[in-house]
Amino acid sequence: MTGTGHASMRIDTPAGSILTDPWVNPAYFASWFPFPDNSQLDWETLGDVDYLYVSHLHRDHFDAEHLKRFISKKATVLLPEYPTSELRDELEALGFTKFLATRSDQVHELDGGLKIMIQALTSPTDGPIGDSALWVEYDGVRLLNQNDARPTDLSIFAELGHVHAHMLQFSGAIWYPMVYELPQAARTAFGKQKRDRQFDRTWRYIDDLKASHVFPIAGPPCFLDDELWQFNDIHGDEGNIFPDQQVFMEEYAKVGGSNGVVLLPGTVSEVTTEGCTTVHPVPDVAEFFARKEEHLRDYQARMRPVIAAAKASWKHPEIDVLKGMKERIEPLLDESIYMAKGVGGPVRFDLTDDAGEVIESVLVDFPAKEVRRAADEKVRYRFKTGRALIEHLLHIDEVDWVNSLFLSCRFSAARIGQYNEFVYSFFKCLSEERLQYAEGWYDEHERAVEAEDITLDGWKVQRRCPHLKADLTRFGIVDGNTLTCQLHGWRFDLPSGRCLTSVGHKVRAERIEPQGA
């Protein structure tokens, strides 16, 4: 395996080579960059592969410009089984013509004894309508590239035989809590909780699979724009949600982990059934990370023209934002049942000029199913962002504002009450195809009856988490009267069943009385 940055790697076997998730160019309004810098790799050689695997459409995994320029169009694309054709459509538009349409959780035998299996996750909250993990086997050596997918159960991979290399996410890939308009102390506290939950989830996955070697991948990004520089984990902030690979190694050691391997861009690891031999492109990995800020400053200097060019392309003053949002959003609001009800109130976009002053406010009224100019209504969520960013989204006809605006962190947010997943689910479904799929998924999820119960620390609880059906025998932790599902960190009050993390999602639970009481 050759590290090629972030979630990307090249897997070489005598039966063929696979390149996964190559990402080089900035993503999300030029806010995210791969860390460490991977732009200097020999991509002409790395891109000459037999197979290409793109796990999902998040732009730190799907880099259209790079795929078009550097990746061989002779490669066969290993395509996850997604409910929409968007990933295939976009790859075909880039010139790829050979596809192996896999079946989720089914082993496929390729030429020369190479075997692969892709597990596709298809909840509306999984990436941009989908995320996936890739299992590979050759000559008895097995690896699982989980990247940033969050399967509820890894047993299907373990049942195929002992895994020798496990690649998984450990760092943040979200905008919470940095963008929320909170006192600094609260933001730090929430960030620390988020950081701790990320590591707890990672330890659980590692313990479930028990692979010979663990490779921290799929993060963190780095932020090279001066406006976002504070998000880099170089300031000693315990609430920073973007710890790097060296921090992972240190934290992993604290819980007894001794089989971690860092994949820098250019690192080569040879994995066999007997062990793992690794050669890095730098003399000392720990020293490299100790000089992280120096690396970032050099990287920033190289990328300043790229960021400036991107910013110059966003403005489209000829676009009537209110009219554009009405035309895009109102027909979808009219068709939405579950998501509109789930949001349950108005959402406001405050649009700013270059000086940061609000010059226009647009209200998306979910109960009334209307987009209009905002007045002084009380709102469920408020997003404050540059008008130019919304102009650009409308100009390019973007159907996924989560996989663009929100992941960019180029906004601030405030909300009344708990986190509401339906807000973000809706704004990643701004197309007829996505909306209909998400509504159907929620309909099926809402009507499903989960009959099986389990016992956790004196409570009888439904086995599957009400959020995304994680198995609570694996991910459920009870502390007093509170149940926490460690897969996504959602918390529930057991006596009432009420979700403490978001609206809705009530859990079925009752206390078990001691025998003879």
Coordinates of C-alpha atoms in Angstrom, one line a residue:
M1 CA 0.0 0.0 0.0
T2 CA 1.2 3.5 -0.9
G3 CA -0.2 6.4 1.0
T4 CA -1.5 9.1 -1.3
G5 CA -3.1 11.4 1.2
H6 CA -6.2 11.7 3.3
A7 CA -8.4 8.6 2.6
S8 CA -6.5 7.8 -0.6
M9 CA -4.1 4.9 -1.1
R10 CA -2.8 2.8 -3.9
I11 CA -3.1 -1.0 -3.2
D12 CA -0.8 -3.1 -5.3
T13 CA -1.0 -6.9 -5.7
P14 CA 0.3 -9.3 -8.3
A15 CA -3.3 -9.5 -9.5
G16 CA -3.8 -5.8 -10.0
S17 CA -3.8 -2.4 -8.5
I18 CA -6.5 -0.3 -6.9
L19 CA -6.5 3.4 -6.3
T20 CA -8.9 4.7 -3.7
D21 CA -10.4 8.2 -3.2
P22 CA -7.7 10.3 -4.8
W23 CA -8.1 13.9 -3.5
V24 CA -5.6 16.7 -4.2
N25 CA -7.5 19.9 -5.1
P26 CA -9.1 22.1 -2.5
A27 CA -12.7 21.2 -1.6
Y28 CA -15.7 23.0 -0.1
F29 CA -15.2 26.6 -1.3
A30 CA -11.4 26.2 -1.1
S31 CA -11.6 25.6 2.6
W32 CA -10.3 22.0 2.9
F33 CA -6.9 20.9 1.7
P34 CA -5.3 17.4 2.1
F35 CA -2.9 17.2 5.0
P36 CA 0.0 16.5 4.6
D37 CA 0.4 18.1 1.1
N38 CA 0.1 15.4 -1.5
S39 CA 0.3 17.5 -4.6
Q40 CA 4.0 16.7 -5.3
L41 CA 3.4 13.0 -5.7
D42 CA 4.0 11.3 -9.1
W43 CA 0.3 11.2 -9.9
E44 CA 1.0 10.2 -13.6
T45 CA 2.4 6.9 -12.3
L46 CA 0.0 6.5 -9.3
G47 CA -3.0 7.0 -11.5
D48 CA -2.1 4.3 -14.0
V49 CA -4.1 1.6 -12.2
D50 CA -6.3 -1.4 -13.0
Y51 CA -9.1 -0.4 -10.6
L52 CA -10.5 2.8 -9.1
Y53 CA -12.6 3.0 -6.0
V54 CA -14.4 6.2 -5.0
S55 CA -16.2 5.6 -1.7
H56 CA -18.7 8.4 -2.1
L57 CA -19.3 11.9 -3.5
H58 CA -17.9 14.0 -0.7
R59 CA -15.4 16.3 -2.4
D60 CA -12.6 15.2 -0.2
H61 CA -13.1 11.7 -1.8
F62 CA -14.4 12.6 -5.2
D63 CA -12.0 15.1 -6.8
A64 CA -13.4 15.6 -10.3
E65 CA -10.5 17.7 -11.6
H66 CA -7.9 15.2 -10.4
L67 CA -9.8 12.2 -11.6
K68 CA -10.2 13.7 -15.1
R69 CA -6.5 14.7 -15.4
F70 CA -4.5 11.9 -13.8
I71 CA -6.5 8.7 -13.4
S72 CA -6.4 6.2 -16.2
K73 CA -9.7 5.9 -18.0
K74 CA -8.8 2.2 -18.7
A75 CA -9.3 1.6 -15.0
T76 CA -12.4 -0.4 -14.0
V77 CA -14.5 1.5 -11.4
L78 CA -15.5 -0.6 -8.4
L79 CA -19.0 1.0 -7.9
P80 CA -20.8 0.8 -4.6
E81 CA -24.5 -0.2 -4.7
Y82 CA -26.1 3.2 -4.1
P83 CA -29.8 4.0 -4.5
T84 CA -29.1 6.8 -7.0
S85 CA -26.9 6.8 -10.1
E86 CA -25.1 10.1 -9.3
L87 CA -21.7 8.6 -8.6
R88 CA -21.7 6.6 -11.8
D89 CA -23.1 9.6 -13.8
E90 CA -20.3 11.9 -12.5
L91 CA -17.6 9.4 -13.3
E92 CA -18.9 8.7 -16.7
A93 CA -18.9 12.5 -17.4
L94 CA -15.2 12.4 -16.6
G95 CA -14.5 9.8 -19.2
F96 CA -14.7 6.5 -17.2
T97 CA -16.4 3.7 -19.2
K98 CA -15.7 0.5 -17.4
F99 CA -17.7 -0.2 -14.2
L100 CA -18.1 -3.2 -11.9
A101 CA -21.5 -2.6 -10.3
T102 CA -21.0 -4.4 -7.0
R103 CA -23.7 -5.8 -4.7
S104 CA -23.4 -4.6 -1.2
D105 CA -21.9 -7.1 1.2
Q106 CA -21.2 -9.6 -1.6
V107 CA -17.7 -10.8 -2.4
H108 CA -16.7 -10.3 -6.0
E109 CA -13.8 -12.3 -7.5
L110 CA -11.7 -10.3 -10.0
D111 CA -9.0 -11.6 -12.3
G112 CA -5.9 -13.3 -10.8
G113 CA -7.4 -14.2 -7.5
L114 CA -8.1 -10.7 -6.3
K115 CA -11.3 -10.4 -4.2
I116 CA -13.2 -7.3 -3.2
M117 CA -16.4 -6.5 -1.3
I118 CA -18.0 -3.1 -0.8
Q119 CA -20.5 -2.4 1.9
A120 CA -22.7 0.5 0.9
L121 CA -24.5 2.6 3.5
T122 CA -27.6 4.3 2.2
S123 CA -29.2 6.4 4.9
P124 CA -29.9 10.0 3.9
T125 CA -27.4 11.0 6.7
D126 CA -24.6 8.8 5.2
G127 CA -22.4 11.2 3.2
P128 CA -24.2 12.7 0.2
I129 CA -26.8 10.0 0.0
G130 CA -24.3 7.2 0.5
D131 CA -21.0 6.1 2.0
S132 CA -19.1 2.9 1.7
A133 CA -16.2 0.7 2.8
L134 CA -13.9 -1.5 0.7
W135 CA -12.7 -5.0 1.7
V136 CA -9.8 -6.5 -0.3
E137 CA -8.2 -9.9 -0.2
Y138 CA -5.3 -11.4 -2.2
D139 CA -3.4 -14.6 -1.3
G140 CA -4.8 -14.7 2.2
V141 CA -3.9 -11.1 3.0
R142 CA -7.0 -9.0 3.8
L143 CA -7.5 -5.3 4.3
L144 CA -10.6 -3.2 5.2
N145 CA -10.6 0.4 4.0
Q146 CA -13.4 1.8 6.1
N147 CA -12.4 5.4 5.3
D148 CA -15.0 7.6 7.0
A149 CA -17.9 5.2 6.7
R150 CA -19.7 4.2 9.9
P151 CA -21.1 0.7 9.6
T152 CA -23.2 -0.4 12.5
D153 CA -21.5 -3.8 12.5
L154 CA -18.1 -5.0 11.3
S155 CA -18.8 -8.7 11.8
I156 CA -19.5 -9.3 8.1
F157 CA -15.9 -8.4 7.4
A158 CA -14.5 -10.4 10.3
E159 CA -16.4 -13.5 9.1
L160 CA -14.5 -13.4 5.9
G161 CA -11.3 -14.1 7.7
H162 CA -8.8 -12.3 9.9
V163 CA -8.1 -8.7 8.6
H164 CA -4.4 -7.7 8.5
A165 CA -4.8 -4.0 7.7
H166 CA -7.7 -1.8 9.0
M167 CA -7.9 1.8 7.7
L168 CA -10.4 4.1 9.4
Q169 CA -11.3 7.6 10.2
F170 CA -10.3 9.1 13.5
S171 CA -10.6 12.9 13.0
G172 CA -13.4 15.3 12.5
A173 CA -15.2 15.9 9.2
I174 CA -17.9 18.3 10.2
W175 CA -18.6 22.0 11.1
Y176 CA -19.7 21.4 14.7
P177 CA -19.1 23.1 17.0
M178 CA -16.7 25.6 15.5
V179 CA -19.3 27.6 13.5
Y180 CA -21.8 27.9 16.2
E181 CA -22.3 31.3 17.8
L182 CA -21.4 30.3 21.4
P183 CA -19.1 31.6 24.1
Q184 CA -15.6 30.4 23.6
A185 CA -15.7 28.3 26.8
A186 CA -18.9 26.5 25.6
R187 CA -17.4 26.0 22.1
T188 CA -14.3 24.4 23.6
A189 CA -16.3 22.1 25.9
F190 CA -18.5 20.9 23.1
G191 CA -15.5 20.5 20.9
K192 CA -13.7 18.4 23.5
Q193 CA -16.8 16.2 23.8
K194 CA -16.9 15.7 20.0
R195 CA -13.1 14.9 19.9
D196 CA -13.5 12.4 22.7
R197 CA -16.5 10.7 21.0
Q198 CA -14.5 10.5 17.8
F199 CA -11.7 8.6 19.5
D200 CA -14.2 6.4 21.5
R201 CA -15.9 5.4 18.2
T202 CA -12.6 4.6 16.6
W203 CA -11.5 2.4 19.6
R204 CA -14.7 0.5 19.4
Y205 CA -14.3 -0.2 15.6
I206 CA -10.7 -1.3 16.2
D207 CA -11.7 -3.6 19.0
D208 CA -14.5 -5.1 17.0
L209 CA -12.3 -6.0 14.0
K210 CA -9.1 -6.8 15.9
A211 CA -7.0 -6.4 12.8
S212 CA -3.2 -7.0 12.8
H213 CA -2.4 -3.4 11.9
V214 CA -4.4 -0.1 12.2
F215 CA -3.9 2.8 9.8
P216 CA -5.5 6.2 10.7
I217 CA -6.8 7.8 7.5
A218 CA -9.5 10.0 6.1
G219 CA -8.4 13.1 8.1
P220 CA -7.7 15.6 9.1
P221 CA -8.0 18.2 6.4
C222 CA -6.1 21.4 6.9
F223 CA -7.3 25.0 6.5
L224 CA -5.0 27.3 4.5
D225 CA -7.2 30.4 4.1
D226 CA -6.4 33.0 6.8
E227 CA -10.1 33.2 7.6
L228 CA -10.1 29.5 8.6
W229 CA -6.6 29.1 9.9
Q230 CA -7.8 28.8 13.5
F231 CA -9.3 25.4 12.7
N232 CA -5.9 23.7 12.3
D233 CA -4.9 21.7 15.4
I234 CA -1.7 23.6 16.1
H235 CA -2.9 26.0 18.8
G236 CA -3.1 23.7 21.8
D237 CA -6.9 23.8 21.8
E238 CA -8.3 20.7 23.6
G239 CA -11.6 21.4 21.8
N240 CA -10.2 21.1 18.3
I241 CA -12.0 18.3 16.5
F242 CA -9.2 17.8 13.8
P243 CA -6.4 15.9 15.6
D244 CA -3.8 14.6 13.2
Q245 CA -2.2 11.1 12.8
Q246 CA 0.5 11.7 15.4
V247 CA -2.1 12.6 18.0
F248 CA -4.0 9.4 17.1
M249 CA -0.9 7.4 17.7
E250 CA -0.4 9.0 21.1
E251 CA -4.0 8.6 22.1
Y252 CA -4.1 5.0 20.8
A253 CA -1.1 4.2 23.0
K254 CA -3.0 5.4 26.0
V255 CA -5.6 2.7 25.5
G256 CA -3.0 0.1 24.9
G257 CA -2.8 0.3 21.1
S258 CA 0.6 -0.7 19.7
N259 CA -0.2 -1.7 16.1
G260 CA -0.8 1.7 14.6
V261 CA 0.9 2.7 11.3
V262 CA 0.9 6.2 9.8
L263 CA 0.4 6.5 6.0
L264 CA 2.0 9.8 4.9
P265 CA 1.8 10.7 1.2
G266 CA 4.6 8.5 -0.2
T267 CA 4.7 6.0 2.7
V268 CA 4.9 2.4 1.5
S269 CA 3.7 -0.4 3.7
E270 CA 4.0 -4.0 2.7
V271 CA 1.4 -6.1 4.5
T272 CA 1.7 -9.9 4.7
T273 CA 0.0 -12.5 6.9
E274 CA 3.2 -12.4 9.0
G275 CA 3.6 -8.6 9.5
C276 CA 4.0 -5.2 8.1
T277 CA 7.1 -3.4 6.8
T278 CA 6.8 0.4 6.4
V279 CA 9.1 2.9 4.7
H280 CA 8.3 6.6 5.1
P281 CA 9.3 9.5 2.9
V282 CA 10.6 11.4 5.9
P283 CA 13.4 10.3 8.3
D284 CA 11.2 10.8 11.5
V285 CA 7.4 10.8 11.4
A286 CA 7.1 12.3 14.9
E287 CA 9.5 15.1 14.0
F288 CA 7.5 15.8 10.9
F289 CA 4.4 16.4 12.9
A290 CA 6.3 18.4 15.5
R291 CA 7.0 20.8 12.7
K292 CA 3.4 20.8 11.4
E293 CA 2.9 24.6 11.5
E294 CA 6.1 25.0 9.4
H295 CA 4.7 22.6 6.9
L296 CA 1.3 24.3 6.8
R297 CA 2.8 27.8 6.4
D298 CA 4.9 26.6 3.4
Y299 CA 1.8 24.9 2.0
Q300 CA -0.3 28.0 2.6
A301 CA 2.2 30.1 0.6
R302 CA 2.0 27.8 -2.4
M303 CA -1.8 27.7 -2.3
R304 CA -2.6 31.5 -1.8
P305 CA -3.1 32.0 -5.6
V306 CA -5.4 29.0 -5.7
I307 CA -7.6 30.3 -2.9
A308 CA -7.6 33.8 -4.4
A309 CA -8.7 32.5 -7.8
A310 CA -11.5 30.4 -6.2
K311 CA -12.8 33.4 -4.2
A312 CA -12.9 35.5 -7.4
S313 CA -15.1 32.9 -9.1
W314 CA -17.9 32.9 -6.5
K315 CA -19.7 36.2 -7.1
H316 CA -22.7 36.3 -9.4
P317 CA -24.4 39.6 -8.7
E318 CA -26.8 39.1 -11.6
I319 CA -28.5 36.3 -9.7
D320 CA -31.6 37.1 -7.7
V321 CA -31.0 35.0 -4.6
L322 CA -34.5 35.1 -3.2
K323 CA -36.0 34.2 -6.6
G324 CA -33.4 31.5 -7.1
M325 CA -34.0 29.9 -3.7
K326 CA -37.8 30.0 -4.3
E327 CA -37.5 28.3 -7.6
R328 CA -35.1 25.6 -6.3
I329 CA -36.6 24.9 -2.8
E330 CA -40.3 25.5 -2.9
P331 CA -41.2 22.6 -5.2
L332 CA -39.2 20.3 -2.9
L333 CA -40.9 21.7 0.2
D334 CA -44.2 21.0 -1.4
E335 CA -43.3 17.4 -1.9
S336 CA -41.6 16.9 1.5
I337 CA -43.5 15.2 4.3
Y338 CA -41.1 13.7 6.7
M339 CA -38.2 16.2 6.4
A340 CA -40.5 19.2 6.4
K341 CA -42.3 17.9 9.5
G342 CA -39.0 17.0 11.1
V343 CA -37.5 20.5 10.7
G344 CA -40.8 21.8 12.2
G345 CA -40.0 25.5 11.9
P346 CA -38.5 28.3 9.7
V347 CA -34.8 28.4 8.8
R348 CA -33.2 31.7 8.0
F349 CA -30.2 32.6 5.8
D350 CA -28.6 35.9 6.6
L351 CA -26.5 36.9 3.6
T352 CA -23.5 39.2 4.1
D353 CA -21.4 41.4 1.9
D354 CA -17.6 41.4 1.7
A355 CA -17.5 43.4 5.0
G356 CA -19.6 40.8 6.8
E357 CA -22.7 43.0 7.0
V358 CA -26.0 41.4 6.5
I359 CA -27.6 42.7 3.3
E360 CA -30.4 40.2 2.8
S361 CA -32.3 37.6 4.8
V362 CA -34.2 34.7 3.3
L363 CA -36.6 32.6 5.2
V364 CA -37.2 28.9 4.3
D365 CA -40.5 28.3 6.1
F366 CA -40.9 24.5 6.4
P367 CA -44.4 24.4 8.0
A368 CA -45.8 26.9 5.4
K369 CA -43.6 25.3 2.6
E370 CA -42.6 28.7 1.4
V371 CA -39.4 30.7 0.7
R372 CA -39.8 34.4 1.3
R373 CA -37.9 37.5 2.5
A374 CA -37.4 37.2 6.3
A375 CA -39.0 39.6 8.8
D376 CA -38.7 39.1 12.5
E377 CA -40.0 35.5 12.8
K378 CA -38.6 33.2 15.4
V379 CA -36.6 30.6 13.6
R380 CA -35.4 27.1 14.4
Y381 CA -32.0 27.6 12.7
R382 CA -30.1 30.6 11.5
F383 CA -27.2 30.5 9.1
K384 CA -25.1 33.5 8.3
T385 CA -22.9 33.4 5.2
G386 CA -21.6 35.4 2.3
R387 CA -24.2 36.2 -0.3
A388 CA -21.6 35.3 -3.0
L389 CA -21.5 31.6 -1.7
I390 CA -25.3 31.3 -2.2
E391 CA -25.0 33.0 -5.6
H392 CA -22.4 30.4 -6.6
L393 CA -24.5 27.5 -5.4
L394 CA -27.5 28.7 -7.5
H395 CA -25.2 29.5 -10.5
I396 CA -23.8 25.9 -10.6
D397 CA -27.2 24.4 -9.8
E398 CA -25.8 22.6 -6.7
V399 CA -28.1 20.0 -5.3
D400 CA -26.1 19.4 -2.1
W401 CA -25.6 22.4 0.1
V402 CA -24.1 20.3 2.9
N403 CA -21.4 18.9 0.6
S404 CA -20.4 22.4 -0.3
L405 CA -21.5 25.3 1.9
F406 CA -21.8 23.6 5.3
L407 CA -18.6 21.5 5.1
S408 CA -16.7 24.7 4.0
C409 CA -17.2 26.1 7.6
R410 CA -17.6 29.5 5.8
F411 CA -20.7 30.4 7.9
S412 CA -21.9 30.8 11.4
A413 CA -24.9 29.2 12.9
A414 CA -27.4 29.5 15.8
R415 CA -30.3 27.3 16.7
I416 CA -33.1 27.1 19.2
G417 CA -33.3 23.7 20.9
Q418 CA -31.5 20.5 20.0
Y419 CA -29.6 19.5 16.9
N420 CA -32.0 18.7 14.1
E421 CA -30.8 16.2 11.5
F422 CA -33.7 16.9 9.2
V423 CA -32.4 20.4 8.5
Y424 CA -29.1 19.1 7.0
S425 CA -30.8 16.1 5.4
F426 CA -33.1 18.4 3.5
F427 CA -30.3 20.7 2.3
K428 CA -28.3 17.8 0.8
C429 CA -31.5 16.7 -1.1
L430 CA -32.1 19.7 -3.4
S431 CA -33.1 17.6 -6.3
E432 CA -36.2 15.5 -7.1
E433 CA -34.3 12.2 -7.1
R434 CA -32.6 12.8 -3.8
L435 CA -35.7 14.2 -2.1
Q436 CA -37.9 11.2 -3.2
Y437 CA -35.2 8.8 -2.0
A438 CA -34.8 10.5 1.4
E439 CA -38.6 10.8 2.0
G440 CA -39.0 7.1 1.1
W441 CA -36.2 6.1 3.5
Y442 CA -37.7 8.1 6.3
D443 CA -41.1 6.6 5.6
E444 CA -39.8 3.1 5.8
H445 CA -37.7 3.9 8.9
E446 CA -40.7 5.6 10.6
R447 CA -43.0 2.6 10.0
A448 CA -40.5 -0.1 10.8
V449 CA -41.2 -1.9 14.1
E450 CA -38.1 -2.9 16.0
A451 CA -39.4 -5.8 18.2
E452 CA -36.2 -7.1 19.6
D453 CA -35.1 -5.9 23.1
I454 CA -31.8 -6.3 25.0
T455 CA -30.7 -5.8 28.6
L456 CA -28.2 -3.0 29.4
D457 CA -27.2 -2.4 33.0
G458 CA -30.7 -2.9 34.5
W459 CA -32.7 -1.6 31.6
K460 CA -34.7 -3.4 28.9
V461 CA -34.0 -1.4 25.7
Q462 CA -34.8 -1.8 22.1
R463 CA -31.8 -3.4 20.4
R464 CA -31.4 -0.8 17.6
C465 CA -30.7 2.8 18.1
P466 CA -33.6 5.0 17.0
H467 CA -31.2 7.3 15.1
L468 CA -29.6 5.0 12.5
K469 CA -30.3 1.5 13.9
A470 CA -26.8 0.9 15.4
D471 CA -26.7 -2.3 17.4
L472 CA -26.8 -1.1 21.0
T473 CA -25.4 -4.4 22.3
R474 CA -22.2 -3.1 20.6
F475 CA -22.5 0.7 20.8
G476 CA -24.8 1.3 23.8
I477 CA -23.4 2.6 27.1
V478 CA -25.6 3.2 30.1
D479 CA -24.6 5.8 32.7
G480 CA -27.3 6.2 35.4
N481 CA -30.5 7.0 33.5
T482 CA -28.7 8.0 30.3
L483 CA -28.1 5.8 27.3
T484 CA -25.3 6.8 24.8
C485 CA -25.0 5.3 21.4
Q486 CA -21.2 5.6 20.7
L487 CA -21.6 5.2 17.0
H488 CA -22.7 8.9 16.6
G489 CA -22.7 10.0 20.2
W490 CA -26.5 10.3 20.5
R491 CA -27.9 10.3 24.1
F492 CA -31.3 9.2 25.5
D493 CA -33.1 9.7 28.8
L494 CA -34.1 6.2 29.7
P495 CA -37.1 6.8 32.1
S496 CA -38.9 9.0 29.5
G497 CA -37.3 7.6 26.3
R498 CA -36.6 11.1 25.1
C499 CA -33.7 11.8 22.9
L500 CA -31.3 14.3 24.5
T501 CA -29.3 15.0 21.3
S502 CA -32.0 15.8 18.7
V503 CA -35.7 16.2 18.2
G504 CA -37.7 13.0 17.8
H505 CA -36.0 9.5 17.9
K506 CA -37.6 8.3 21.1
V507 CA -36.1 5.1 22.5
R508 CA -38.2 2.3 24.0
A509 CA -36.9 1.4 27.5
E510 CA -38.0 0.2 30.9
R511 CA -36.2 -0.4 34.1
I512 CA -35.9 -4.1 35.1
E513 CA -36.9 -4.6 38.7
P514 CA -34.6 -6.8 40.7
Q515 CA -35.9 -10.3 41.4
G516 CA -37.8 -10.5 44.7
A517 CA -38.2 -6.7 44.9

